[in-house]
Coordinates of C-alpha atoms in Angstrom, one line a residue:
Chain A
X1 CA 12.0 -7.4 14.4
X2 CA 10.8 -6.5 17.7
X3 CA 9.6 -3.3 15.9
X4 CA 8.3 -5.1 12.7
X5 CA 6.0 -8.0 15.6
X6 CA 5.4 -4.9 17.2
X7 CA 4.2 -3.3 13.9
X8 CA 1.9 -5.8 13.2
X9 CA 0.2 -6.8 16.4
X10 CA -0.4 -3.1 16.7
X11 CA -2.4 -3.7 12.8
X12 CA -4.0 -6.5 14.1
X13 CA -5.0 -5.4 17.0
X14 CA -6.9 -2.2 16.0
X15 CA -9.0 -4.0 12.8
X16 CA -12.6 -5.6 13.2
X17 CA -11.2 -8.2 12.1
X18 CA -9.8 -9.7 15.3
X19 CA -12.7 -9.3 17.3
X20 CA -14.2 -11.3 13.8
X21 CA -11.7 -13.5 14.4
X22 CA -12.1 -14.3 17.8
X23 CA -16.0 -14.3 18.1
X24 CA -15.9 -17.1 14.8
X25 CA -13.8 -19.3 17.5
X26 CA -16.8 -19.2 19.8
X27 CA -18.9 -19.6 17.2
X28 CA -17.5 -22.8 16.0
X29 CA -16.3 -24.1 18.7
X30 CA -18.9 -23.4 21.3
X31 CA -21.8 -23.0 18.7
X32 CA -21.9 -25.2 16.4
X33 CA -19.9 -28.3 19.0
X34 CA -22.9 -27.9 20.9
X35 CA -25.2 -27.7 18.3
X36 CA -23.7 -30.9 17.5
X37 CA -23.9 -32.4 20.6
X38 CA -27.3 -31.8 21.9
X39 CA -28.4 -32.5 18.8
X40 CA -26.9 -35.7 18.8
X41 CA -24.7 -37.7 15.6
X42 CA -27.2 -40.4 15.5
X43 CA -29.8 -37.8 14.3
X44 CA -27.6 -36.3 11.7
X45 CA -28.9 -36.5 8.2
X46 CA -26.8 -39.3 7.3
X47 CA -27.0 -41.0 10.5
X48 CA -23.2 -40.8 12.7
X49 CA -22.8 -43.6 15.0
X50 CA -24.6 -41.7 18.8
X51 CA -21.3 -39.3 21.3
X52 CA -21.7 -43.0 23.9
X53 CA -19.7 -44.2 20.6
X54 CA -15.7 -42.8 20.3
X55 CA -16.6 -43.2 16.1
X56 CA -19.6 -40.6 17.4
X57 CA -17.1 -38.2 18.7
X58 CA -14.2 -38.1 16.6
X59 CA -16.5 -38.2 13.8
X60 CA -18.5 -35.0 15.2
X61 CA -14.5 -33.8 16.5
X62 CA -13.9 -34.3 12.1
X63 CA -17.0 -32.0 11.3
X64 CA -14.9 -29.2 13.6
X65 CA -11.2 -29.9 11.7
X66 CA -13.4 -29.6 8.7
X67 CA -13.6 -25.6 9.3
X68 CA -10.8 -24.8 9.1
X69 CA -11.1 -22.8 5.9
X70 CA -12.5 -20.3 8.6
X71 CA -9.1 -19.4 10.5
X72 CA -7.2 -19.5 6.3
X73 CA -9.8 -16.9 4.8
X74 CA -9.5 -14.4 8.0
X75 CA -5.2 -15.3 7.2
X76 CA -5.5 -14.4 3.6
X77 CA -8.0 -11.4 3.8
X78 CA -5.5 -9.9 6.8
X79 CA -2.8 -10.1 5.0
X80 CA -3.8 -9.3 1.6
X81 CA -6.2 -7.0 2.6
X82 CA -2.6 -4.7 2.8
X83 CA -2.2 -4.8 -0.9
X84 CA -5.4 -3.6 -0.9
X85 CA -5.8 -1.2 0.8
X86 CA -2.4 0.0 -0.7
X87 CA -0.4 -0.1 3.1
X88 CA 1.9 -2.8 1.6
X89 CA 3.9 0.4 -0.2
X90 CA 3.7 2.5 3.1
X91 CA 5.4 -0.8 4.8
X92 CA 8.1 -1.7 2.5
X93 CA 9.2 2.0 2.8
X94 CA 9.8 2.0 6.2
X95 CA 11.1 -1.8 6.1
X96 CA 12.8 -2.3 2.8
X97 CA 14.3 -5.9 4.1
X98 CA 10.3 -7.4 3.0
X99 CA 11.0 -10.8 4.2
X100 CA 11.4 -9.6 7.9
X101 CA 8.1 -8.0 7.6
X102 CA 6.8 -11.2 6.2
X103 CA 8.3 -13.1 9.1
X104 CA 6.9 -10.2 11.6
X105 CA 3.9 -11.7 9.8
X106 CA 3.6 -15.4 11.0
X107 CA 4.7 -14.7 13.8
X108 CA 1.7 -12.8 14.3
X109 CA -0.5 -14.9 12.6
X110 CA 1.0 -18.0 14.4
X111 CA 0.0 -16.5 17.5
X112 CA -3.2 -15.3 16.6
X113 CA -4.4 -19.3 15.1
X114 CA -2.9 -20.4 18.0
X115 CA -5.9 -18.1 20.0
X116 CA -7.8 -18.5 18.0
X117 CA -7.1 -23.5 18.1
X118 CA -7.2 -22.6 22.2
X119 CA -10.5 -20.7 22.1
X120 CA -11.6 -22.6 19.3
X121 CA -11.0 -26.0 21.5
X122 CA -11.9 -24.7 25.1
X123 CA -15.2 -23.2 24.4
X124 CA -15.9 -26.4 22.1
X125 CA -15.0 -29.2 25.0
X126 CA -17.0 -27.1 27.3
X127 CA -19.9 -27.4 24.4
X128 CA -19.7 -31.6 24.6
X129 CA -19.4 -32.6 27.1
X130 CA -21.7 -29.6 29.2
X131 CA -24.3 -31.2 26.1
X132 CA -23.1 -34.7 27.7
X133 CA -23.5 -34.2 30.9
X134 CA -27.1 -32.9 30.6
X135 CA -28.6 -35.1 28.6
X136 CA -26.8 -38.3 30.5
X137 CA -24.6 -39.0 27.9
X138 CA -21.5 -40.8 28.6
X139 CA -18.7 -40.4 26.8
X140 CA -17.6 -42.8 23.8
X141 CA -13.8 -41.9 25.3
X142 CA -12.3 -40.5 28.0
X143 CA -12.0 -37.0 28.9
X144 CA -8.7 -36.8 29.0
X145 CA -8.7 -38.6 24.9
X146 CA -11.4 -35.3 23.5
X147 CA -9.5 -33.0 25.2
X148 CA -5.9 -34.5 23.2
X149 CA -8.2 -34.6 19.8
X150 CA -9.3 -31.5 19.9
X151 CA -5.6 -30.0 21.4
X152 CA -4.4 -31.6 17.3
X153 CA -7.5 -29.5 16.6
X154 CA -6.6 -26.6 17.1
X155 CA -2.7 -27.0 16.8
X156 CA -4.2 -27.9 13.3
X157 CA -6.1 -24.3 13.2
X158 CA -2.1 -22.5 13.4
X159 CA -1.3 -24.1 9.8
X160 CA -4.8 -23.0 8.6
X161 CA -4.5 -20.1 9.3
X162 CA -0.4 -19.7 8.4
X163 CA -1.1 -21.3 5.0
X164 CA -4.2 -18.5 4.8
X165 CA -1.6 -15.8 5.7
X166 CA 1.1 -18.4 2.5
X167 CA -0.9 -18.1 -0.2
X168 CA -2.4 -14.1 0.5
X169 CA 1.4 -13.3 0.1
X170 CA 2.0 -15.5 -3.3
X171 CA -1.5 -14.2 -5.0
X172 CA -1.4 -10.5 -3.4
X173 CA -5.1 -10.2 -5.4
X174 CA -7.9 -10.0 -2.1
X175 CA -10.3 -11.4 -3.9
X176 CA -8.5 -14.5 -5.8
X177 CA -6.7 -15.5 -2.9
X178 CA -9.8 -15.8 -1.0
X179 CA -11.5 -17.7 -3.7
X180 CA -8.5 -19.7 -3.9
X181 CA -7.8 -21.0 -0.1
X182 CA -12.2 -21.0 0.6
X183 CA -12.5 -22.7 -2.8
X184 CA -10.0 -25.4 -2.7
X185 CA -10.7 -26.2 1.3
X186 CA -13.8 -26.1 1.3
X187 CA -15.1 -27.5 -2.1
X188 CA -11.3 -28.5 -4.2
X189 CA -10.6 -30.7 -1.6
X190 CA -13.9 -32.8 -0.9
X191 CA -14.6 -33.1 -4.4
X192 CA -10.3 -35.3 -5.2
X193 CA -11.9 -37.5 -2.7
X194 CA -14.8 -38.1 -5.3
X195 CA -12.3 -38.9 -8.4
X196 CA -11.2 -42.7 -8.0
X197 CA -7.3 -41.9 -8.3
X198 CA -6.6 -39.1 -7.1
X199 CA -8.3 -39.8 -3.4
X200 CA -5.7 -41.8 -3.1
X201 CA -3.7 -38.6 -2.5
X202 CA -6.6 -37.1 -0.3
X203 CA -4.5 -38.8 3.4
X204 CA -1.0 -36.4 3.0
X205 CA -2.9 -33.2 1.8
X206 CA -4.0 -30.8 4.3
X207 CA -7.7 -32.4 4.5
X208 CA -6.7 -35.8 5.0
X209 CA -3.6 -34.9 7.1
X210 CA -6.3 -33.3 9.7
X211 CA -8.5 -35.8 9.3
X212 CA -6.0 -38.3 10.5
X213 CA -5.4 -36.1 13.4
X214 CA -8.8 -37.7 15.0
X215 CA -8.5 -39.8 12.2
X216 CA -11.3 -38.8 11.1
X217 CA -12.8 -40.8 8.5
X218 CA -16.1 -41.1 8.5
X219 CA -16.7 -39.4 4.9
X220 CA -14.0 -40.2 3.1
X221 CA -15.8 -43.6 3.9
X222 CA -18.9 -42.8 3.1
X223 CA -18.0 -41.7 -0.4
X224 CA -15.9 -44.7 -1.0
X225 CA -18.7 -46.7 -0.6
X226 CA -21.7 -44.7 -2.1
X227 CA -18.7 -44.5 -5.4
X228 CA -18.0 -48.0 -4.7
X229 CA -14.2 -46.9 -5.0
X230 CA -10.9 -48.4 -2.6
X231 CA -11.4 -46.7 1.0
X232 CA -9.3 -44.0 2.0
X233 CA -6.2 -45.4 4.4
X234 CA -5.5 -42.1 6.1
X235 CA -1.7 -42.0 7.1
X236 CA -0.9 -42.2 11.0
X237 CA -1.3 -38.8 13.5
X238 CA 1.9 -39.0 14.3
X239 CA 2.5 -38.7 9.9
X240 CA -0.5 -36.0 9.8
X241 CA 0.6 -33.2 12.1
X242 CA 4.1 -33.6 10.3
X243 CA 2.4 -33.4 7.2
X244 CA 0.6 -30.1 8.3
X245 CA 4.2 -29.0 10.0
X246 CA 5.3 -29.4 6.1
X247 CA 2.4 -27.0 4.4
X248 CA 2.6 -24.8 6.9
X249 CA 6.6 -24.3 6.3
X250 CA 6.2 -24.5 2.1
X251 CA 3.4 -21.7 2.5
X252 CA 5.3 -19.7 5.2
X253 CA 8.6 -19.7 2.7
X254 CA 6.8 -19.0 0.0
X255 CA 5.5 -15.8 1.8
X256 CA 9.0 -14.5 2.3
X257 CA 10.7 -15.7 -0.3
X258 CA 8.6 -14.5 -3.8
X259 CA 8.1 -10.9 -2.6
X260 CA 11.9 -10.5 -2.1
X261 CA 12.2 -9.3 -5.7
X262 CA 8.5 -8.4 -6.5
X263 CA 8.0 -4.6 -7.9
X264 CA 5.5 -3.0 -5.7
X265 CA 3.5 -0.1 -7.4
Chain B
X1 CA 21.2 14.5 12.1
X2 CA 18.7 16.8 11.2
X3 CA 21.2 19.7 9.3
X4 CA 22.0 17.2 7.1
X5 CA 21.9 18.6 3.7
X6 CA 20.8 14.6 0.7
X7 CA 21.1 15.2 -2.7
X8 CA 19.0 13.2 -4.4
X9 CA 21.0 11.4 -8.0
X10 CA 19.4 9.3 -10.7
X11 CA 22.2 7.8 -12.8
X12 CA 21.9 5.9 -16.2
X13 CA 18.0 5.0 -15.2
X14 CA 16.4 2.1 -17.1
X15 CA 13.2 0.3 -16.6
X16 CA 11.7 -2.2 -18.9
X17 CA 8.7 -4.1 -18.5
X18 CA 9.1 -6.3 -21.7
X19 CA 10.4 -4.7 -24.4
X20 CA 8.6 -1.8 -22.9
X21 CA 10.7 0.9 -21.9
X22 CA 9.2 2.9 -18.9
X23 CA 12.3 4.8 -18.4
X24 CA 15.0 5.2 -20.6
X25 CA 18.8 6.0 -19.2
X26 CA 17.5 8.8 -17.1
X27 CA 19.8 11.4 -15.0
X28 CA 19.1 13.9 -13.0
X29 CA 20.4 15.0 -9.9
X30 CA 17.8 16.8 -6.6
X31 CA 19.2 19.1 -4.6
X32 CA 17.7 20.0 -1.1
X33 CA 16.6 23.1 0.3
X34 CA 14.2 23.9 -3.1
X35 CA 11.2 22.5 -3.9
X36 CA 12.0 20.5 -7.5
X37 CA 8.7 19.7 -9.3
X38 CA 8.9 16.3 -11.0
X39 CA 7.1 17.5 -14.5
X40 CA 5.7 14.8 -17.4
X41 CA 2.5 13.7 -19.0
X42 CA -0.1 10.7 -17.9
X43 CA 3.3 7.4 -18.1
X44 CA 5.8 9.6 -18.6
X45 CA 7.5 7.4 -16.1
X46 CA 7.7 9.7 -12.9
X47 CA 6.0 7.4 -10.4
X48 CA 7.7 4.6 -11.5
X49 CA 11.4 6.7 -11.1
X50 CA 10.3 7.6 -7.8
X51 CA 9.9 4.4 -7.0
X52 CA 12.5 2.9 -7.3
X53 CA 14.7 6.0 -5.9
X54 CA 12.6 4.2 -3.3
X55 CA 13.6 0.8 -3.7
X56 CA 9.9 -0.8 -4.5
X57 CA 10.8 -0.8 -7.8
X58 CA 14.2 -2.7 -9.3
X59 CA 15.8 -1.4 -11.7
X60 CA 17.0 -2.7 -14.9
X61 CA 20.0 -1.1 -15.6
X62 CA 22.1 2.9 -13.3
X63 CA 21.4 4.1 -10.2
X64 CA 19.5 6.3 -7.6
X65 CA 20.6 7.0 -4.2
X66 CA 19.8 9.2 -1.7
X67 CA 22.5 11.1 0.1
X68 CA 24.6 8.8 -1.4
X69 CA 23.2 5.1 -1.2
X70 CA 20.4 3.6 -2.6
X71 CA 17.3 3.0 -0.7
X72 CA 17.6 0.2 0.4
X73 CA 21.0 0.4 1.7
X74 CA 19.9 3.1 4.8
X75 CA 20.2 2.1 7.7
X76 CA 17.0 4.1 9.0
X77 CA 15.3 4.8 5.8
X78 CA 12.2 6.5 6.9
X79 CA 14.4 8.9 9.1
X80 CA 16.3 9.5 5.7
X81 CA 13.0 9.3 3.6
X82 CA 9.6 10.3 3.8
X83 CA 7.0 9.4 0.9
X84 CA 4.0 9.0 -0.3
X85 CA 2.8 7.8 -3.3
X86 CA -1.3 7.2 -3.3
X87 CA -4.1 9.1 -2.5
X88 CA -5.6 6.5 0.8
X89 CA -3.5 3.9 1.6
X90 CA -4.6 3.3 4.6
X91 CA -7.0 -0.4 6.6
X92 CA -10.4 1.7 6.2
X93 CA -10.5 0.1 9.6
X94 CA -8.1 2.1 11.2
X95 CA -7.9 5.0 13.2
X96 CA -6.2 7.7 11.7
X97 CA -3.9 7.2 15.7
X98 CA -3.8 3.1 14.9
X99 CA -2.7 4.0 11.4
X100 CA 0.2 6.6 12.6
X101 CA 0.9 3.6 15.3
X102 CA 1.6 0.7 13.7
X103 CA 4.1 2.7 11.6
X104 CA 5.6 4.4 15.0
X105 CA 6.1 0.8 16.0
X106 CA 7.9 -0.4 12.7
X107 CA 10.2 2.9 12.8
X108 CA 10.8 2.9 16.5
X109 CA 9.3 6.2 16.8
X110 CA 7.3 7.1 20.3
X111 CA 3.8 8.3 21.1
X112 CA 4.2 11.5 21.5
X113 CA 5.5 12.3 18.2
X114 CA 2.5 10.6 16.5
X115 CA 0.4 13.3 18.9
X116 CA 2.7 15.5 17.7
X117 CA 2.7 15.0 14.1
X118 CA -1.1 14.8 14.4
X119 CA -1.0 18.6 15.8
X120 CA 1.2 19.7 12.8
X121 CA -1.0 17.9 10.3
X122 CA -4.4 19.6 11.9
X123 CA -4.9 16.6 12.6
X124 CA -6.0 16.4 15.6
X125 CA -9.8 16.3 16.4
X126 CA -9.6 13.7 14.0
X127 CA -7.2 11.3 15.3
X128 CA -9.5 9.0 16.7
X129 CA -12.2 8.3 13.7
X130 CA -12.4 5.6 11.3
X131 CA -10.4 6.6 7.7
X132 CA -13.2 4.9 5.8
X133 CA -14.7 8.3 6.5
X134 CA -11.9 10.6 5.9
X135 CA -11.5 12.9 3.2
X136 CA -9.4 14.1 0.4
X137 CA -7.0 17.0 1.9
X138 CA -7.3 15.0 5.7
X139 CA -6.0 11.4 3.8
X140 CA -4.0 13.9 2.4
X141 CA -2.6 15.3 5.6
X142 CA -2.3 11.6 7.4
X143 CA 0.1 10.7 4.1
X144 CA 2.4 13.3 5.1
X145 CA 2.2 12.7 9.3
X146 CA 3.3 8.9 8.3
X147 CA 5.7 10.3 5.6
X148 CA 7.2 12.9 8.6
X149 CA 7.3 10.2 11.4
X150 CA 10.3 9.9 11.2
X151 CA 11.7 14.2 10.9
X152 CA 13.4 12.8 7.5
X153 CA 15.5 15.0 5.5
X154 CA 14.0 13.9 1.6
X155 CA 10.3 13.6 1.3
X156 CA 9.0 12.5 -1.9
X157 CA 5.6 13.4 -2.8
X158 CA 4.1 11.6 -6.7
X159 CA 1.7 14.0 -7.5
X160 CA 0.4 15.8 -3.9
X161 CA -2.2 18.1 -5.3
X162 CA -4.2 15.8 -6.8
X163 CA -8.1 15.7 -5.9
X164 CA -7.1 19.4 -3.8
X165 CA -8.7 22.3 -3.1
X166 CA -7.4 25.4 -3.9
X167 CA -7.4 26.0 -0.6
X168 CA -5.1 23.0 0.4
X169 CA -3.9 23.6 -2.6
X170 CA -3.0 27.0 -0.5
X171 CA -2.0 24.9 2.7
X172 CA 0.6 22.3 0.9
X173 CA 2.8 24.8 -0.7
X174 CA 3.0 26.5 2.5
X175 CA 4.3 23.3 3.8
X176 CA 6.4 21.9 1.6
X177 CA 7.9 25.9 1.4
X178 CA 9.0 26.0 5.0
X179 CA 10.1 21.8 4.6
X180 CA 12.3 23.3 1.6
X181 CA 12.9 26.4 3.7
X182 CA 14.5 24.2 6.0
X183 CA 17.4 22.6 3.9
X184 CA 15.2 19.8 3.0
X185 CA 15.2 18.3 -0.4
X186 CA 11.9 18.0 -1.7
X187 CA 10.7 16.6 -4.4
X188 CA 7.1 16.1 -6.2
X189 CA 6.0 14.8 -9.1
X190 CA 2.5 16.2 -11.5
X191 CA 1.1 16.3 -14.5
X192 CA -0.4 19.3 -14.0
X193 CA 2.2 22.0 -14.7
X194 CA -0.3 25.1 -13.2
X195 CA -0.5 23.3 -10.5
X196 CA 2.6 23.1 -9.4
X197 CA 4.1 26.2 -11.2
X198 CA 3.8 28.3 -8.0
X199 CA 5.1 25.4 -6.1
X200 CA 7.8 25.0 -7.4
X201 CA 11.6 26.0 -8.0
X202 CA 13.6 23.6 -9.9
X203 CA 12.4 21.3 -12.1
X204 CA 12.9 18.1 -13.9
X205 CA 10.9 17.3 -17.3
X206 CA 9.8 13.8 -18.3
X207 CA 8.8 12.9 -21.9
X208 CA 8.5 9.0 -23.0
X209 CA 10.6 7.8 -19.6
X210 CA 13.3 10.7 -21.4
X211 CA 14.9 13.4 -19.8
X212 CA 13.8 16.7 -21.6
X213 CA 14.5 19.3 -19.8
X214 CA 15.3 20.3 -15.8
X215 CA 17.0 23.2 -14.2
X216 CA 15.6 26.6 -12.0
X217 CA 12.0 26.7 -13.2
X218 CA 12.9 30.4 -14.1
X219 CA 16.0 30.3 -16.2
X220 CA 13.2 27.1 -17.9
X221 CA 10.3 29.7 -18.5
X222 CA 11.8 32.4 -19.4
X223 CA 11.0 36.3 -19.2
X224 CA 6.9 35.9 -19.5
X225 CA 6.0 38.1 -22.7
X226 CA 2.7 40.2 -23.3
X227 CA 1.2 40.5 -26.7
X228 CA -0.2 44.1 -26.4
X229 CA -2.8 45.1 -29.8
X230 CA -3.1 48.8 -29.6
X231 CA -4.6 51.3 -33.2
X232 CA -0.8 53.7 -31.7
X233 CA 1.2 50.9 -31.9
X234 CA 4.6 53.1 -32.8
X235 CA 3.9 55.6 -30.3
X236 CA 3.2 53.2 -27.6
X237 CA 6.2 51.4 -28.4
X238 CA 8.2 54.8 -28.2
X239 CA 6.5 54.6 -25.0
X240 CA 7.9 52.0 -23.8
X241 CA 10.9 52.8 -25.3
X242 CA 11.8 55.8 -23.5
X243 CA 10.8 54.2 -20.4
X244 CA 13.8 51.8 -20.2
X245 CA 16.4 52.9 -17.3
X246 CA 19.4 51.5 -16.2
X247 CA 19.6 47.8 -16.3
X248 CA 16.0 46.9 -17.0
X249 CA 15.7 43.9 -19.8
X250 CA 12.9 45.5 -20.8
X251 CA 12.6 44.3 -24.9
X252 CA 9.8 45.0 -27.1
X253 CA 9.5 43.6 -30.7
X254 CA 6.2 44.7 -33.3
X255 CA 4.9 41.4 -34.7
X256 CA 3.1 43.2 -37.1
X257 CA -0.6 43.8 -37.0
X258 CA -0.5 46.6 -34.4
X259 CA 1.0 44.6 -32.2
X260 CA 4.2 44.6 -30.1
X261 CA 5.6 42.0 -28.2
X262 CA 6.9 43.2 -24.4
X263 CA 9.8 41.8 -22.0
X264 CA 10.4 42.8 -19.2
X265 CA 7.6 44.8 -18.1
X266 CA 4.0 42.7 -17.6
X267 CA 0.4 43.2 -18.4
X268 CA -0.6 45.8 -15.3
X269 CA 2.8 48.0 -16.7
X270 CA 2.0 48.5 -19.7
X271 CA -1.3 49.5 -19.2
X272 CA -0.1 51.8 -16.7
X273 CA 2.7 53.0 -18.8
X274 CA -0.9 53.2 -22.1
X275 CA -2.4 55.2 -19.4
X276 CA -0.1 58.1 -18.9
X277 CA 0.4 58.5 -22.4
X278 CA -3.6 58.3 -23.1
X279 CA -2.7 55.5 -26.2
X280 CA -5.4 52.8 -26.8
X281 CA -4.9 49.8 -25.8
X282 CA -7.3 47.3 -27.8
X283 CA -5.6 44.1 -26.4
X284 CA -3.2 42.6 -23.6
X285 CA -2.7 39.1 -23.9
X286 CA -0.2 37.4 -21.2
X287 CA 1.4 34.6 -23.7
X288 CA 2.4 31.2 -21.7
X289 CA 6.3 31.3 -20.7
X290 CA 8.8 28.7 -22.3
X291 CA 8.0 26.4 -20.3
X292 CA 4.3 25.9 -20.4
X293 CA 5.3 25.6 -24.4
X294 CA 7.3 22.7 -24.0
X295 CA 4.6 21.5 -21.4
X296 CA 2.3 21.7 -23.7
X297 CA 4.1 20.1 -26.7
X298 CA 4.7 17.0 -25.0
X299 CA 1.5 16.5 -23.8
X300 CA 0.1 17.1 -27.6
X301 CA 2.5 15.1 -28.3
X302 CA 1.4 12.1 -26.5
X303 CA -1.7 11.9 -28.1
X304 CA 0.5 11.0 -31.3
X305 CA 2.5 8.5 -30.0
X306 CA 0.5 4.8 -31.0

C-alpha cells in the first residue's frame, strides 16, 4: 500500500493539475472572498446584508461553499485522465489488486483536498479580515466563529474532491464524468431547489448539507420567496457534516468496489 | 529469479461478450527462449487473449497462466511479466522520467533502475521532456522501458510494430532477439505477417477467436518454392537435377507451359545455375510460403463474414 500511495503522490505532483489546484484554492479563497468583502454584500445585486451583520458573513461564506464544484471537478479530472490517456492499463498491470489502487488514489486526493481546503480557508480568512479592517468594518461575528465556519468549508472541500474521484472512477469517460459532476453541483442542485416537492430534498443533498455547515439559507430563502413555496429548513451543522461524510464514503466505496470485476479494454 | 524460464499456458480459454465469442476454446503454449508471433487478422481475438493473460479482462471460462500461475496470483507481477498494450499510455504532461517514476514507485523499483532503462532504450536525452511531443518510436521505447522496470522474464507486446519505421523495426528485432536469447519468453502480436516474419521463431495463428495453426515458423511455412519459366524448361530441369548433391532436399516439378516449380534452391541459385548451363530464363518468381498463403486466406475469408 505504501508503494501505491507513493506512486499516486508522484503521479499527482508531476502534473500541472497540482499547481492548478493550488492556484484555484488561492484565487477562489483569497481572490473571490477579497472581492466580495471589498464590494460588500450590501452592494450585491440583489443586495444582501452587510458584513457587519451575522447574516452578511454567513452569506459570503455560503457563496464560498458554492465553489465546491471546483475541487470535485479536479478530482474527476485526475481520476478519469488515467482512462483517457490509457495509463489505467499499465497501472492495473503493475497493481492487479485494483481496489488498492483506488484506495491509494482516495488517500492521495483526500490529502490534496485537505491542502486545497486549508489554502482556500486560509486565504479567504486573510482576505476577509484585511479587506474589512482597511474599510473599518467590524465583523458581525467574532473572529473565532468566522474561522470555525471557514474550517468547515475547507473540510467540505475534501468531501467534494473525494466525491469527484468517486464519480470519475465510476464513469471513467472524462467528458461525461465532468459534465455529471459540474452539471449536477453547479446547475442541477440549484434547479432542484426550484421544483416544489423536490426542494424538500435539498437539505439532505450535498449542496444543502454544505449550506447547513454555515447555516447559509439566503439563496434557498430567496428562491422559496420568489416561488411562494415553503422556506427550506436546513439540517443542523453536525447532521450536515455527517451527511457529507456519508456522501464521501459512498463515493469512495463505489470507487473501490466497482472497478474490481470490470474489464480494462 | 533472473534465470527462470517461464512458459505461458493458455487452456480452453473463452471470452464471450453477450452472444459474440471473441475467443473460443483457445489452447496454446508459448516457450521461453524464443520469440513467438501471435498472428491473426484484426478482430481475431489477439488483444482480448493477451488482456486475459494479464488479468485485465476476465475470461468467461478456461485458464491462462504464466509459469503455472494466473497473473493476478503473481506476488509481484511486474517482476515476472512486462506487457505493452497501447502505442501511447502516458499522461501528456508527464516527462518520460515522471512516467517511469510513477511505475517504479508502484513496483518498488529504484530511481537508478529508471536511469539505467532510459539509457538502455536510448531515451536519456528525452528523459526530461514531456511525452506530449514524443514520436511513435520514442513512445514505443518508453513503453518498453516501463515494461522492463522489473526485469521481467516474460514480455508481452501487442502490435509493437504498428507505426514503426524500418529503422525502428530493425532496432526492435535486435532488441527482442537479445531478450529471447537471455532465456526470456517473448510473445508479440501482429495482424501483418510480413512485419514479424523476420522477427519470430514460433507462431500462434488465430482466426475469429479460434486457433488455426501453432508451431515453429519454419515448419508451418514449408520450404520456399520458386517458379521458373524457360523456353528450355526440360534442359533446365535436367541441369537442376544433375546439380543435386546427397542430402539435398531439391525438388523439381514441371507445371506445364515451360514452367518448373523448384524447392530447395533459391532464386539466385537457380539463376546462377541457368547461366552456367547457358539456359535462357524468362521468368523467376519466389512464391509465397505456406504460412503466407494461409494468412492470406484468413484475411480474405474475413471479408465473407457477415
